mmCIF file with all atom_site columns, C-alpha atoms in Angstrom:
data_model
loop_
_atom_site.group_PDB
_atom_site.id
_atom_site.type_symbol
_atom_site.label_atom_id
_atom_site.label_alt_id
_atom_site.label_comp_id
_atom_site.label_asym_id
_atom_site.label_entity_id
_atom_site.label_seq_id
_atom_site.pdbx_PDB_ins_code
_atom_site.Cartn_x
_atom_site.Cartn_y
_atom_site.Cartn_z
_atom_site.occupancy
_atom_site.B_iso_or_equiv
_atom_site.pdbx_formal_charge
_atom_site.auth_seq_id
_atom_site.auth_comp_id
_atom_site.auth_asym_id
_atom_site.auth_atom_id
_atom_site.pdbx_PDB_model_num
ATOM 1   C CA . MET A 1 1  ? -6.279 6.099   68.194 1.00 0.00 ? 237 MET A CA 1
ATOM 2   C CA . GLN A 1 2  ? -3.981 3.561   66.621 1.00 0.00 ? 238 GLN A CA 1
ATOM 3   C CA . LYS A 1 3  ? -0.386 2.565   67.013 1.00 0.00 ? 239 LYS A CA 1
ATOM 4   C CA . ALA A 1 4  ? 2.358  2.015   64.480 1.00 0.00 ? 240 ALA A CA 1
ATOM 5   C CA . LYS A 1 5  ? 5.560  0.228   65.327 1.00 0.00 ? 241 LYS A CA 1
ATOM 6   C CA . VAL A 1 6  ? 8.564  1.035   63.181 1.00 0.00 ? 242 VAL A CA 1
ATOM 7   C CA . TYR A 1 7  ? 11.807 -0.945  63.212 1.00 0.00 ? 243 TYR A CA 1
ATOM 8   C CA . VAL A 1 8  ? 14.749 0.905   61.713 1.00 0.00 ? 244 VAL A CA 1
ATOM 9   C CA . THR A 1 9  ? 17.870 -1.173  61.106 1.00 0.00 ? 245 THR A CA 1
ATOM 10  C CA . LEU A 1 10 ? 21.229 -0.476  59.529 1.00 0.00 ? 246 LEU A CA 1
ATOM 11  C CA . ARG A 1 11 ? 21.670 -2.142  56.157 1.00 0.00 ? 247 ARG A CA 1
ATOM 12  C CA . GLU A 1 12 ? 23.708 -5.331  56.202 1.00 0.00 ? 248 GLU A CA 1
ATOM 13  C CA . SER A 1 13 ? 26.601 -3.738  54.314 1.00 0.00 ? 249 SER A CA 1
ATOM 14  C CA . ILE A 1 14 ? 26.966 -0.859  56.799 1.00 0.00 ? 250 ILE A CA 1
ATOM 15  C CA . LEU A 1 15 ? 29.360 -1.246  59.727 1.00 0.00 ? 251 LEU A CA 1
ATOM 16  C CA . ASP A 1 16 ? 27.751 -0.939  63.166 1.00 0.00 ? 252 ASP A CA 1
ATOM 17  C CA . PRO A 1 17 ? 30.373 0.341   65.655 1.00 0.00 ? 253 PRO A CA 1
ATOM 18  C CA . GLN A 1 18 ? 27.816 0.551   68.478 1.00 0.00 ? 254 GLN A CA 1
ATOM 19  C CA . GLY A 1 19 ? 26.952 -3.100  67.935 1.00 0.00 ? 255 GLY A CA 1
ATOM 20  C CA . LYS A 1 20 ? 30.638 -4.030  67.863 1.00 0.00 ? 256 LYS A CA 1
ATOM 21  C CA . ALA A 1 21 ? 31.167 -2.252  71.208 1.00 0.00 ? 257 ALA A CA 1
ATOM 22  C CA . VAL A 1 22 ? 28.246 -4.133  72.738 1.00 0.00 ? 258 VAL A CA 1
ATOM 23  C CA . THR A 1 23 ? 29.610 -7.444  71.383 1.00 0.00 ? 259 THR A CA 1
ATOM 24  C CA . THR A 1 24 ? 32.953 -6.722  73.070 1.00 0.00 ? 260 THR A CA 1
ATOM 25  C CA . GLY A 1 25 ? 31.165 -5.747  76.278 1.00 0.00 ? 261 GLY A CA 1
ATOM 26  C CA . LEU A 1 26 ? 29.147 -8.967  76.320 1.00 0.00 ? 262 LEU A CA 1
ATOM 27  C CA . HIS A 1 27 ? 32.287 -11.051 75.736 1.00 0.00 ? 263 HIS A CA 1
ATOM 28  C CA . LYS A 1 28 ? 33.983 -9.316  78.672 1.00 0.00 ? 264 LYS A CA 1
ATOM 29  C CA . LEU A 1 29 ? 30.987 -10.232 80.828 1.00 0.00 ? 265 LEU A CA 1
ATOM 30  C CA . GLY A 1 30 ? 31.420 -13.897 79.860 1.00 0.00 ? 266 GLY A CA 1
ATOM 31  C CA . PHE A 1 31 ? 28.738 -14.218 77.173 1.00 0.00 ? 267 PHE A CA 1
ATOM 32  C CA . ASP A 1 32 ? 31.061 -16.024 74.797 1.00 0.00 ? 268 ASP A CA 1
ATOM 33  C CA . GLU A 1 33 ? 28.208 -17.446 72.709 1.00 0.00 ? 269 GLU A CA 1
ATOM 34  C CA . VAL A 1 34 ? 27.526 -13.995 71.241 1.00 0.00 ? 270 VAL A CA 1
ATOM 35  C CA . GLN A 1 35 ? 28.726 -13.801 67.634 1.00 0.00 ? 271 GLN A CA 1
ATOM 36  C CA . ASN A 1 36 ? 27.406 -10.456 66.522 1.00 0.00 ? 272 ASN A CA 1
ATOM 37  C CA . VAL A 1 37 ? 25.172 -7.626  67.721 1.00 0.00 ? 273 VAL A CA 1
ATOM 38  C CA . ARG A 1 38 ? 23.419 -5.060  65.575 1.00 0.00 ? 274 ARG A CA 1
ATOM 39  C CA . ILE A 1 39 ? 21.557 -2.139  67.057 1.00 0.00 ? 275 ILE A CA 1
ATOM 40  C CA . GLY A 1 40 ? 18.632 -0.359  65.482 1.00 0.00 ? 276 GLY A CA 1
ATOM 41  C CA . LYS A 1 41 ? 15.739 1.816   66.531 1.00 0.00 ? 277 LYS A CA 1
ATOM 42  C CA . PHE A 1 42 ? 12.276 0.817   67.658 1.00 0.00 ? 278 PHE A CA 1
ATOM 43  C CA . ILE A 1 43 ? 9.801  3.667   67.221 1.00 0.00 ? 279 ILE A CA 1
ATOM 44  C CA . GLU A 1 44 ? 6.231  3.598   68.554 1.00 0.00 ? 280 GLU A CA 1
ATOM 45  C CA . ILE A 1 45 ? 3.909  6.158   67.002 1.00 0.00 ? 281 ILE A CA 1
ATOM 46  C CA . THR A 1 46 ? 0.469  6.882   68.478 1.00 0.00 ? 282 THR A CA 1
ATOM 47  C CA . MET A 1 47 ? -1.757 8.278   65.732 1.00 0.00 ? 283 MET A CA 1
ATOM 48  C CA . ASP A 1 48 ? -5.232 9.703   65.414 1.00 0.00 ? 284 ASP A CA 1
ATOM 49  C CA . GLY A 1 49 ? -6.165 8.159   62.050 1.00 0.00 ? 285 GLY A CA 1
ATOM 50  C CA . GLY A 1 50 ? -3.712 7.614   59.217 1.00 0.00 ? 286 GLY A CA 1
ATOM 51  C CA . ASP A 1 51 ? -2.630 4.326   57.686 1.00 0.00 ? 287 ASP A CA 1
ATOM 52  C CA . GLU A 1 52 ? 0.503  2.408   56.781 1.00 0.00 ? 288 GLU A CA 1
ATOM 53  C CA . SER A 1 53 ? 1.200  4.505   53.683 1.00 0.00 ? 289 SER A CA 1
ATOM 54  C CA . ARG A 1 54 ? 1.346  7.616   55.897 1.00 0.00 ? 290 ARG A CA 1
ATOM 55  C CA . VAL A 1 55 ? 3.832  5.900   58.200 1.00 0.00 ? 291 VAL A CA 1
ATOM 56  C CA . THR A 1 56 ? 5.926  4.852   55.184 1.00 0.00 ? 292 THR A CA 1
ATOM 57  C CA . GLU A 1 57 ? 5.997  8.517   54.182 1.00 0.00 ? 293 GLU A CA 1
ATOM 58  C CA . MET A 1 58 ? 7.123  9.491   57.704 1.00 0.00 ? 294 MET A CA 1
ATOM 59  C CA . CYS A 1 59 ? 9.948  6.957   57.497 1.00 0.00 ? 295 CYS A CA 1
ATOM 60  C CA . GLU A 1 60 ? 11.082 8.215   54.107 1.00 0.00 ? 296 GLU A CA 1
ATOM 61  C CA . LYS A 1 61 ? 10.961 11.854  55.150 1.00 0.00 ? 297 LYS A CA 1
ATOM 62  C CA . LEU A 1 62 ? 12.261 11.755  58.706 1.00 0.00 ? 298 LEU A CA 1
ATOM 63  C CA . LEU A 1 63 ? 12.509 8.510   60.644 1.00 0.00 ? 299 LEU A CA 1
ATOM 64  C CA . ALA A 1 64 ? 14.963 6.518   58.549 1.00 0.00 ? 300 ALA A CA 1
ATOM 65  C CA . ASN A 1 65 ? 18.019 7.435   56.542 1.00 0.00 ? 301 ASN A CA 1
ATOM 66  C CA . TYR A 1 66 ? 17.302 5.569   53.348 1.00 0.00 ? 302 TYR A CA 1
ATOM 67  C CA . VAL A 1 67 ? 20.939 5.528   52.247 1.00 0.00 ? 303 VAL A CA 1
ATOM 68  C CA . MET A 1 68 ? 22.064 3.547   55.286 1.00 0.00 ? 304 MET A CA 1
ATOM 69  C CA . GLU A 1 69 ? 18.937 2.141   56.892 1.00 0.00 ? 305 GLU A CA 1
ATOM 70  C CA . ASP A 1 70 ? 16.016 -0.151  56.191 1.00 0.00 ? 306 ASP A CA 1
ATOM 71  C CA . PHE A 1 71 ? 12.685 0.052   57.943 1.00 0.00 ? 307 PHE A CA 1
ATOM 72  C CA . ARG A 1 72 ? 9.773  -2.253  58.663 1.00 0.00 ? 308 ARG A CA 1
ATOM 73  C CA . ILE A 1 73 ? 6.306  -1.149  59.795 1.00 0.00 ? 309 ILE A CA 1
ATOM 74  C CA . GLU A 1 74 ? 3.699  -2.969  61.879 1.00 0.00 ? 310 GLU A CA 1
ATOM 75  C CA . MET A 1 75 ? 0.273  -1.407  62.329 1.00 0.00 ? 311 MET A CA 1
ATOM 76  C CA . GLU A 1 76 ? -1.683 -2.150  65.486 1.00 0.00 ? 312 GLU A CA 1
ATOM 77  C CA . PRO A 1 77 ? -5.391 -1.425  65.786 1.00 0.00 ? 313 PRO A CA 1
ATOM 78  C CA . GLY A 1 78 ? -6.166 1.058   68.551 1.00 0.00 ? 314 GLY A CA 1
ATOM 79  C CA . LYS A 1 79 ? -8.165 0.381   71.698 1.00 0.00 ? 315 LYS A CA 1
ATOM 80  C CA . MET B 1 1  ? 23.456 -20.222 65.082 1.00 0.00 ? 145 MET B CA 1
ATOM 81  C CA . GLN B 1 2  ? 20.350 -18.568 66.431 1.00 0.00 ? 146 GLN B CA 1
ATOM 82  C CA . LYS B 1 3  ? 19.055 -15.046 66.671 1.00 0.00 ? 147 LYS B CA 1
ATOM 83  C CA . ALA B 1 4  ? 17.565 -13.133 69.558 1.00 0.00 ? 148 ALA B CA 1
ATOM 84  C CA . LYS B 1 5  ? 15.674 -9.906  69.076 1.00 0.00 ? 149 LYS B CA 1
ATOM 85  C CA . VAL B 1 6  ? 15.564 -7.557  72.019 1.00 0.00 ? 150 VAL B CA 1
ATOM 86  C CA . TYR B 1 7  ? 13.259 -4.537  72.250 1.00 0.00 ? 151 TYR B CA 1
ATOM 87  C CA . VAL B 1 8  ? 14.318 -2.002  74.866 1.00 0.00 ? 152 VAL B CA 1
ATOM 88  C CA . THR B 1 9  ? 11.773 0.715   75.647 1.00 0.00 ? 153 THR B CA 1
ATOM 89  C CA . LEU B 1 10 ? 11.654 3.575   78.111 1.00 0.00 ? 154 LEU B CA 1
ATOM 90  C CA . ARG B 1 11 ? 9.166  2.999   80.928 1.00 0.00 ? 155 ARG B CA 1
ATOM 91  C CA . GLU B 1 12 ? 5.853  4.793   80.530 1.00 0.00 ? 156 GLU B CA 1
ATOM 92  C CA . SER B 1 13 ? 6.582  7.157   83.404 1.00 0.00 ? 157 SER B CA 1
ATOM 93  C CA . ILE B 1 14 ? 9.895  8.333   81.936 1.00 0.00 ? 158 ILE B CA 1
ATOM 94  C CA . LEU B 1 15 ? 9.953  11.413  79.687 1.00 0.00 ? 159 LEU B CA 1
ATOM 95  C CA . ASP B 1 16 ? 11.282 10.789  76.172 1.00 0.00 ? 160 ASP B CA 1
ATOM 96  C CA . PRO B 1 17 ? 12.794 14.046  74.837 1.00 0.00 ? 161 PRO B CA 1
ATOM 97  C CA . GLN B 1 18 ? 14.002 12.349  71.629 1.00 0.00 ? 162 GLN B CA 1
ATOM 98  C CA . GLY B 1 19 ? 10.447 11.164  70.954 1.00 0.00 ? 163 GLY B CA 1
ATOM 99  C CA . LYS B 1 20 ? 9.092  14.657  71.672 1.00 0.00 ? 164 LYS B CA 1
ATOM 100 C CA . ALA B 1 21 ? 11.556 16.157  69.161 1.00 0.00 ? 165 ALA B CA 1
ATOM 101 C CA . VAL B 1 22 ? 10.476 13.636  66.507 1.00 0.00 ? 166 VAL B CA 1
ATOM 102 C CA . THR B 1 23 ? 6.786  14.404  67.222 1.00 0.00 ? 167 THR B CA 1
ATOM 103 C CA . THR B 1 24 ? 7.479  18.120  66.662 1.00 0.00 ? 168 THR B CA 1
ATOM 104 C CA . GLY B 1 25 ? 9.427  17.321  63.487 1.00 0.00 ? 169 GLY B CA 1
ATOM 105 C CA . LEU B 1 26 ? 6.579  15.194  62.093 1.00 0.00 ? 170 LEU B CA 1
ATOM 106 C CA . HIS B 1 27 ? 4.052  17.959  62.860 1.00 0.00 ? 171 HIS B CA 1
ATOM 107 C CA . LYS B 1 28 ? 6.221  20.465  61.008 1.00 0.00 ? 172 LYS B CA 1
ATOM 108 C CA . LEU B 1 29 ? 6.236  18.113  58.006 1.00 0.00 ? 173 LEU B CA 1
ATOM 109 C CA . GLY B 1 30 ? 2.429  18.061  58.031 1.00 0.00 ? 174 GLY B CA 1
ATOM 110 C CA . PHE B 1 31 ? 1.803  14.746  59.801 1.00 0.00 ? 175 PHE B CA 1
ATOM 111 C CA . ASP B 1 32 ? -0.817 16.250  62.110 1.00 0.00 ? 176 ASP B CA 1
ATOM 112 C CA . GLU B 1 33 ? -2.345 12.866  62.981 1.00 0.00 ? 177 GLU B CA 1
ATOM 113 C CA . VAL B 1 34 ? 0.703  11.997  65.092 1.00 0.00 ? 178 VAL B CA 1
ATOM 114 C CA . GLN B 1 35 ? -0.130 12.194  68.799 1.00 0.00 ? 179 GLN B CA 1
ATOM 115 C CA . ASN B 1 36 ? 2.969  10.806  70.406 1.00 0.00 ? 180 ASN B CA 1
ATOM 116 C CA . VAL B 1 37 ? 6.261  9.130   69.510 1.00 0.00 ? 181 VAL B CA 1
ATOM 117 C CA . ARG B 1 38 ? 8.421  7.015   71.763 1.00 0.00 ? 182 ARG B CA 1
ATOM 118 C CA . ILE B 1 39 ? 11.817 5.779   70.713 1.00 0.00 ? 183 ILE B CA 1
ATOM 119 C CA . GLY B 1 40 ? 13.500 2.657   71.943 1.00 0.00 ? 184 GLY B CA 1
ATOM 120 C CA . LYS B 1 41 ? 16.227 0.288   70.847 1.00 0.00 ? 185 LYS B CA 1
ATOM 121 C CA . PHE B 1 42 ? 15.975 -2.802  68.692 1.00 0.00 ? 186 PHE B CA 1
ATOM 122 C CA . ILE B 1 43 ? 18.908 -5.142  69.253 1.00 0.00 ? 187 ILE B CA 1
ATOM 123 C CA . GLU B 1 44 ? 19.615 -8.229  67.133 1.00 0.00 ? 188 GLU B CA 1
ATOM 124 C CA . ILE B 1 45 ? 21.974 -10.742 68.681 1.00 0.00 ? 189 ILE B CA 1
ATOM 125 C CA . THR B 1 46 ? 23.448 -13.612 66.677 1.00 0.00 ? 190 THR B CA 1
ATOM 126 C CA . MET B 1 47 ? 24.394 -16.400 69.067 1.00 0.00 ? 191 MET B CA 1
ATOM 127 C CA . ASP B 1 48 ? 26.114 -19.737 68.907 1.00 0.00 ? 192 ASP B CA 1
ATOM 128 C CA . GLY B 1 49 ? 23.917 -21.618 71.380 1.00 0.00 ? 193 GLY B CA 1
ATOM 129 C CA . GLY B 1 50 ? 22.407 -20.087 74.495 1.00 0.00 ? 194 GLY B CA 1
ATOM 130 C CA . ASP B 1 51 ? 18.730 -19.623 75.297 1.00 0.00 ? 195 ASP B CA 1
ATOM 131 C CA . GLU B 1 52 ? 16.297 -16.934 76.382 1.00 0.00 ? 196 GLU B CA 1
ATOM 132 C CA . SER B 1 53 ? 17.470 -16.980 79.998 1.00 0.00 ? 197 SER B CA 1
ATOM 133 C CA . ARG B 1 54 ? 20.988 -16.075 78.813 1.00 0.00 ? 198 ARG B CA 1
ATOM 134 C CA . VAL B 1 55 ? 19.595 -13.162 76.804 1.00 0.00 ? 199 VAL B CA 1
ATOM 135 C CA . THR B 1 56 ? 17.597 -12.005 79.855 1.00 0.00 ? 200 THR B CA 1
ATOM 136 C CA . GLU B 1 57 ? 20.862 -12.017 81.786 1.00 0.00 ? 201 GLU B CA 1
ATOM 137 C CA . MET B 1 58 ? 22.534 -9.925  79.038 1.00 0.00 ? 202 MET B CA 1
ATOM 138 C CA . CYS B 1 59 ? 19.692 -7.403  79.237 1.00 0.00 ? 203 CYS B CA 1
ATOM 139 C CA . GLU B 1 60 ? 19.935 -7.149  83.012 1.00 0.00 ? 204 GLU B CA 1
ATOM 140 C CA . LYS B 1 61 ? 23.708 -6.802  82.989 1.00 0.00 ? 205 LYS B CA 1
ATOM 141 C CA . LEU B 1 62 ? 24.325 -4.604  79.956 1.00 0.00 ? 206 LEU B CA 1
ATOM 142 C CA . LEU B 1 63 ? 21.654 -4.012  77.333 1.00 0.00 ? 207 LEU B CA 1
ATOM 143 C CA . ALA B 1 64 ? 18.916 -2.324  79.360 1.00 0.00 ? 208 ALA B CA 1
ATOM 144 C CA . ASN B 1 65 ? 18.938 0.136   82.223 1.00 0.00 ? 209 ASN B CA 1
ATOM 145 C CA . TYR B 1 66 ? 16.447 -1.530  84.528 1.00 0.00 ? 210 TYR B CA 1
ATOM 146 C CA . VAL B 1 67 ? 15.691 1.677   86.424 1.00 0.00 ? 211 VAL B CA 1
ATOM 147 C CA . MET B 1 68 ? 14.378 3.457   83.340 1.00 0.00 ? 212 MET B CA 1
ATOM 148 C CA . GLU B 1 69 ? 13.803 0.799   80.714 1.00 0.00 ? 213 GLU B CA 1
ATOM 149 C CA . ASP B 1 70 ? 11.786 -2.328  80.040 1.00 0.00 ? 214 ASP B CA 1
ATOM 150 C CA . PHE B 1 71 ? 12.821 -5.060  77.653 1.00 0.00 ? 215 PHE B CA 1
ATOM 151 C CA . ARG B 1 72 ? 11.151 -7.791  75.655 1.00 0.00 ? 216 ARG B CA 1
ATOM 152 C CA . ILE B 1 73 ? 12.916 -10.770 74.043 1.00 0.00 ? 217 ILE B CA 1
ATOM 153 C CA . GLU B 1 74 ? 11.976 -12.818 70.979 1.00 0.00 ? 218 GLU B CA 1
ATOM 154 C CA . MET B 1 75 ? 14.006 -15.898 70.136 1.00 0.00 ? 219 MET B CA 1
ATOM 155 C CA . GLU B 1 76 ? 14.302 -16.979 66.523 1.00 0.00 ? 220 GLU B CA 1
ATOM 156 C CA . PRO B 1 77 ? 15.523 -20.412 65.535 1.00 0.00 ? 221 PRO B CA 1
ATOM 157 C CA . GLY B 1 78 ? 18.670 -20.317 63.438 1.00 0.00 ? 222 GLY B CA 1
ATOM 158 C CA . LYS B 1 79 ? 19.013 -21.403 59.834 1.00 0.00 ? 223 LYS B CA 1
#
């Protein structure tokens, strides 16, 4: 059993309204040092076999929207 | 300017219906090696000053729901 961690983030050029709302929220709470917030997804996949190329395929087919999002994969050996 | 990365994940004991739906979707696409998927948030904060204790405070006050979620913080020195 092994684990893959996938980080899906909006591309730099894409507006992030959820992040903007959180920035405003943090400012209202007094965190004035916050300049910008961007929110992505963190996906943990537990797999029975398979390697990074399989996870890349999963990202391309389902997990990430390639038009708007980038993804990064980290493989973790299983216990 | 420095960056903080925050990973917000559902606690182990909490059901993750979004993750279950993605697991089913991956199986339908032929990724039979997938055992389980859990989906969390990946938040990137650009800050002008501030340290990890400030980010912990942000998580406790706004970014994470402490009843259902855990969070992990990574600080990155700015450029």
